[in-house]
Short mmCIF file of C-alpha atoms in Angstrom, two decimals:
data_model
loop_
_atom_site.label_atom_id
_atom_site.label_comp_id
_atom_site.label_asym_id
_atom_site.label_seq_id
_atom_site.Cartn_x
_atom_site.Cartn_y
_atom_site.Cartn_z
CA UNK A 1 165.74 196.05 -40.97
CA UNK A 2 162.09 195.11 -41.41
CA UNK A 3 159.67 198.04 -41.39
CA UNK A 4 156.88 197.85 -38.79
CA UNK A 5 153.50 199.29 -39.78
CA UNK A 6 150.87 200.89 -37.58
CA UNK A 7 147.22 200.69 -38.68
CA UNK A 8 144.04 202.17 -37.27
CA UNK A 9 140.81 200.20 -37.35
CA UNK A 10 137.40 201.78 -36.87
CA UNK A 11 133.95 200.18 -37.00
CA UNK A 12 130.69 201.91 -36.19
CA UNK A 13 127.65 203.87 -37.23
CA UNK A 14 127.68 206.97 -39.43
CA UNK A 15 126.34 208.95 -36.46
CA UNK A 16 128.35 212.20 -36.23
CA UNK A 17 127.95 212.52 -32.45
CA UNK A 18 131.50 212.74 -31.11
CA UNK A 19 130.26 211.67 -27.64
CA UNK A 20 128.70 208.44 -28.94
CA UNK A 21 131.42 205.74 -28.63
CA UNK A 22 129.67 203.63 -31.26
CA UNK A 23 130.04 206.36 -33.88
CA UNK A 24 132.83 206.59 -36.43
CA UNK A 25 133.29 210.32 -35.57
CA UNK A 26 134.01 209.48 -31.89
CA UNK A 27 136.53 206.75 -32.79
CA UNK A 28 138.37 208.88 -35.34
CA UNK A 29 138.58 211.71 -32.79
CA UNK A 30 139.91 209.24 -30.20
CA UNK A 31 142.61 207.91 -32.54
CA UNK A 32 143.66 211.39 -33.70
CA UNK A 33 144.29 212.37 -30.08
CA UNK A 34 146.99 209.68 -29.89
CA UNK A 35 149.09 211.77 -32.34
CA UNK A 36 150.20 208.62 -34.14
CA UNK A 37 151.06 208.77 -37.85
CA UNK A 38 149.16 205.70 -39.04
CA UNK A 39 150.15 203.91 -42.25
CA UNK A 40 146.45 203.55 -43.06
CA UNK A 41 142.96 203.85 -41.60
CA UNK A 42 140.51 200.99 -42.20
CA UNK A 43 136.92 202.02 -41.56
CA UNK A 44 133.85 199.76 -41.62
CA UNK A 45 130.58 201.67 -41.65
CA UNK A 46 127.49 199.97 -40.25
CA UNK A 47 124.22 200.74 -42.02
CA UNK A 48 120.99 199.30 -40.68
CA UNK A 49 121.36 195.65 -39.72
CA UNK A 50 124.44 195.12 -41.93
CA UNK A 51 127.58 194.95 -39.79
CA UNK A 52 129.95 193.41 -42.32
CA UNK A 53 133.64 194.12 -41.70
CA UNK A 54 135.09 194.17 -45.20
CA UNK A 55 137.78 196.71 -44.32
CA UNK A 56 138.94 194.55 -41.41
CA UNK A 57 139.31 191.64 -43.82
CA UNK A 58 141.47 193.86 -46.08
CA UNK A 59 143.57 194.87 -43.07
CA UNK A 60 144.07 191.24 -42.03
CA UNK A 61 145.33 190.43 -45.54
CA UNK A 62 148.17 193.01 -45.36
CA UNK A 63 149.38 192.87 -41.74
CA UNK A 64 152.74 191.24 -41.11
CA UNK A 65 154.38 189.92 -37.93
CA UNK A 66 155.42 192.85 -35.75
CA UNK A 67 152.76 195.21 -37.14
CA UNK A 68 150.36 197.03 -34.80
CA UNK A 69 146.62 197.70 -34.97
CA UNK A 70 145.12 200.57 -32.97
CA UNK A 71 141.43 200.36 -32.07
CA UNK A 72 139.37 202.34 -29.62
CA UNK A 73 137.60 199.22 -28.39
CA UNK A 74 138.79 195.65 -29.11
CA UNK A 75 135.20 194.35 -29.16
CA UNK A 76 134.54 196.58 -32.24
CA UNK A 77 136.60 194.17 -34.29
CA UNK A 78 133.84 191.54 -34.41
CA UNK A 79 130.11 191.26 -33.81
CA UNK A 80 130.29 188.51 -31.16
CA UNK A 81 132.59 187.07 -28.50
CA UNK A 82 133.21 183.77 -30.35
CA UNK A 83 134.46 185.59 -33.49
CA UNK A 84 136.58 187.91 -31.36
CA UNK A 85 138.19 184.99 -29.58
CA UNK A 86 139.04 183.35 -32.94
CA UNK A 87 140.37 186.65 -34.30
CA UNK A 88 142.60 187.15 -31.25
CA UNK A 89 144.04 183.65 -31.64
CA UNK A 90 144.75 184.46 -35.29
CA UNK A 91 146.43 187.79 -34.44
CA UNK A 92 148.46 186.13 -31.67
CA UNK A 93 149.74 183.57 -34.17
CA UNK A 94 150.71 186.41 -36.55
CA UNK A 95 152.48 188.22 -33.67
CA UNK A 96 150.38 191.33 -34.21
CA UNK A 97 150.15 193.85 -31.37
CA UNK A 98 146.84 195.54 -30.65
CA UNK A 99 146.65 198.99 -29.08
CA UNK A 100 143.40 200.01 -27.45
CA UNK A 101 142.44 202.95 -25.26
CA UNK A 102 146.05 204.30 -25.40
CA UNK A 103 147.41 201.11 -23.83
CA UNK A 104 149.34 198.32 -25.48
CA UNK A 105 147.41 195.09 -25.01
CA UNK A 106 148.89 191.64 -24.76
CA UNK A 107 146.87 189.67 -27.33
CA UNK A 108 147.24 186.44 -25.33
CA UNK A 109 145.73 187.96 -22.16
CA UNK A 110 142.89 189.57 -24.12
CA UNK A 111 142.23 186.31 -25.87
CA UNK A 112 142.08 184.48 -22.51
CA UNK A 113 139.74 187.17 -21.16
CA UNK A 114 137.35 186.85 -24.08
CA UNK A 115 137.61 183.06 -24.13
CA UNK A 116 136.57 183.01 -20.46
CA UNK A 117 133.79 185.50 -21.25
CA UNK A 118 132.63 183.27 -24.13
CA UNK A 119 132.65 180.19 -21.85
CA UNK A 120 130.67 182.09 -19.19
CA UNK A 121 128.14 183.13 -21.82
CA UNK A 122 127.86 179.54 -23.06
CA UNK A 123 127.39 178.35 -19.45
CA UNK A 124 124.73 181.00 -18.90
CA UNK A 125 122.91 179.91 -22.09
CA UNK A 126 123.07 176.28 -20.93
CA UNK A 127 121.60 177.26 -17.55
CA UNK A 128 118.86 179.26 -19.25
CA UNK A 129 118.07 176.29 -21.50
CA UNK A 130 117.94 173.96 -18.48
CA UNK A 131 115.63 176.38 -16.65
CA UNK A 132 113.41 176.61 -19.72
CA UNK A 133 113.31 172.81 -20.02
CA UNK A 134 112.45 172.49 -16.31
CA UNK A 135 109.60 175.02 -16.64
CA UNK A 136 108.35 173.27 -19.77
CA UNK A 137 108.42 169.89 -18.00
CA UNK A 138 106.53 171.32 -15.00
CA UNK A 139 103.96 172.83 -17.36
CA UNK A 140 103.51 169.52 -19.18
CA UNK A 141 103.15 167.63 -15.87
CA UNK A 142 100.55 170.17 -14.75
CA UNK A 143 98.64 169.82 -18.03
CA UNK A 144 98.76 166.02 -17.70
CA UNK A 145 97.48 166.21 -14.13
CA UNK A 146 94.60 168.44 -15.28
CA UNK A 147 93.68 165.98 -18.02
CA UNK A 148 93.82 163.05 -15.59
CA UNK A 149 91.72 164.95 -13.05
CA UNK A 150 89.21 165.83 -15.74
CA UNK A 151 88.97 162.19 -16.75
CA UNK A 152 88.66 160.97 -13.16
CA UNK A 153 86.03 163.59 -12.33
CA UNK A 154 83.86 162.60 -15.25
CA UNK A 155 80.48 161.60 -13.88
CA UNK A 156 79.50 157.98 -14.21
CA UNK A 157 76.23 157.68 -16.12
CA UNK A 158 73.49 155.08 -15.92
CA UNK A 159 74.73 153.71 -19.25
CA UNK A 160 78.26 153.30 -17.74
CA UNK A 161 76.77 151.16 -14.93
CA UNK A 162 74.93 149.02 -17.45
CA UNK A 163 78.17 148.43 -19.39
CA UNK A 164 79.93 147.63 -16.12
CA UNK A 165 77.26 145.01 -15.22
CA UNK A 166 77.66 143.52 -18.69
CA UNK A 167 81.45 143.34 -18.09
CA UNK A 168 80.92 141.50 -14.83
CA UNK A 169 78.85 138.84 -16.58
CA UNK A 170 80.78 138.58 -19.92
CA UNK A 171 84.30 138.76 -21.30
CA UNK A 172 85.76 141.93 -22.93
CA UNK A 173 85.33 140.69 -26.49
CA UNK A 174 81.58 140.14 -26.06
CA UNK A 175 81.08 143.59 -24.43
CA UNK A 176 83.23 145.22 -27.17
CA UNK A 177 80.95 143.79 -29.87
CA UNK A 178 77.81 144.82 -27.98
CA UNK A 179 78.89 148.38 -27.16
CA UNK A 180 81.35 149.25 -29.93
CA UNK A 181 83.86 150.49 -27.28
CA UNK A 182 87.54 149.60 -27.29
CA UNK A 183 89.04 147.25 -24.75
CA UNK A 184 91.09 150.09 -23.14
CA UNK A 185 87.94 152.27 -22.76
CA UNK A 186 86.10 149.37 -21.13
CA UNK A 187 89.05 148.73 -18.81
CA UNK A 188 89.15 152.42 -17.72
CA UNK A 189 85.40 152.45 -17.15
CA UNK A 190 85.64 149.31 -15.01
CA UNK A 191 88.51 150.81 -12.94
CA UNK A 192 86.69 154.13 -12.47
CA UNK A 193 83.55 152.45 -11.13
CA UNK A 194 85.56 150.10 -8.88
CA UNK A 195 87.53 153.05 -7.41
CA UNK A 196 84.38 154.87 -6.31
#
């Protein structure tokens, strides 16, 4: 008969506060209260920004179908929902049972829960991106309107009227040579005076 193994996995800070659920001390205390004789404890200690899970990787290399992993909180097994969803698929394929909070968890249902959570998060991020894009577009339109207003409110000088009179008597090329202005600038000047 194949021997089934029971492992404990802990990941957290070195904080010794037994009431802090993110601390290793709290998780060890929680697992000891289950009165289970674990084959091995695998503990990943987070220091600063480093949250590598080397011990979890070691655990995943030795588990066999039918084995069990006990964790205080399933989300401690990875640093984000996408990784957790992938890990749960992997464990489901291996037929590994996860125990958490003194209750046996069906890996498939947890996986579905976290997959849905991941999809909701992705949808929320998409909505936030769309809202940001909308605000940016509104801001750009406002800036463009300000620039157009500024250009349209520019006072027409005596020199502008003289150039306009020259345009009425000559073609654009002649006025361009005489004034040194581009054709588009002359066209805008003509329009601005005609719209008054």
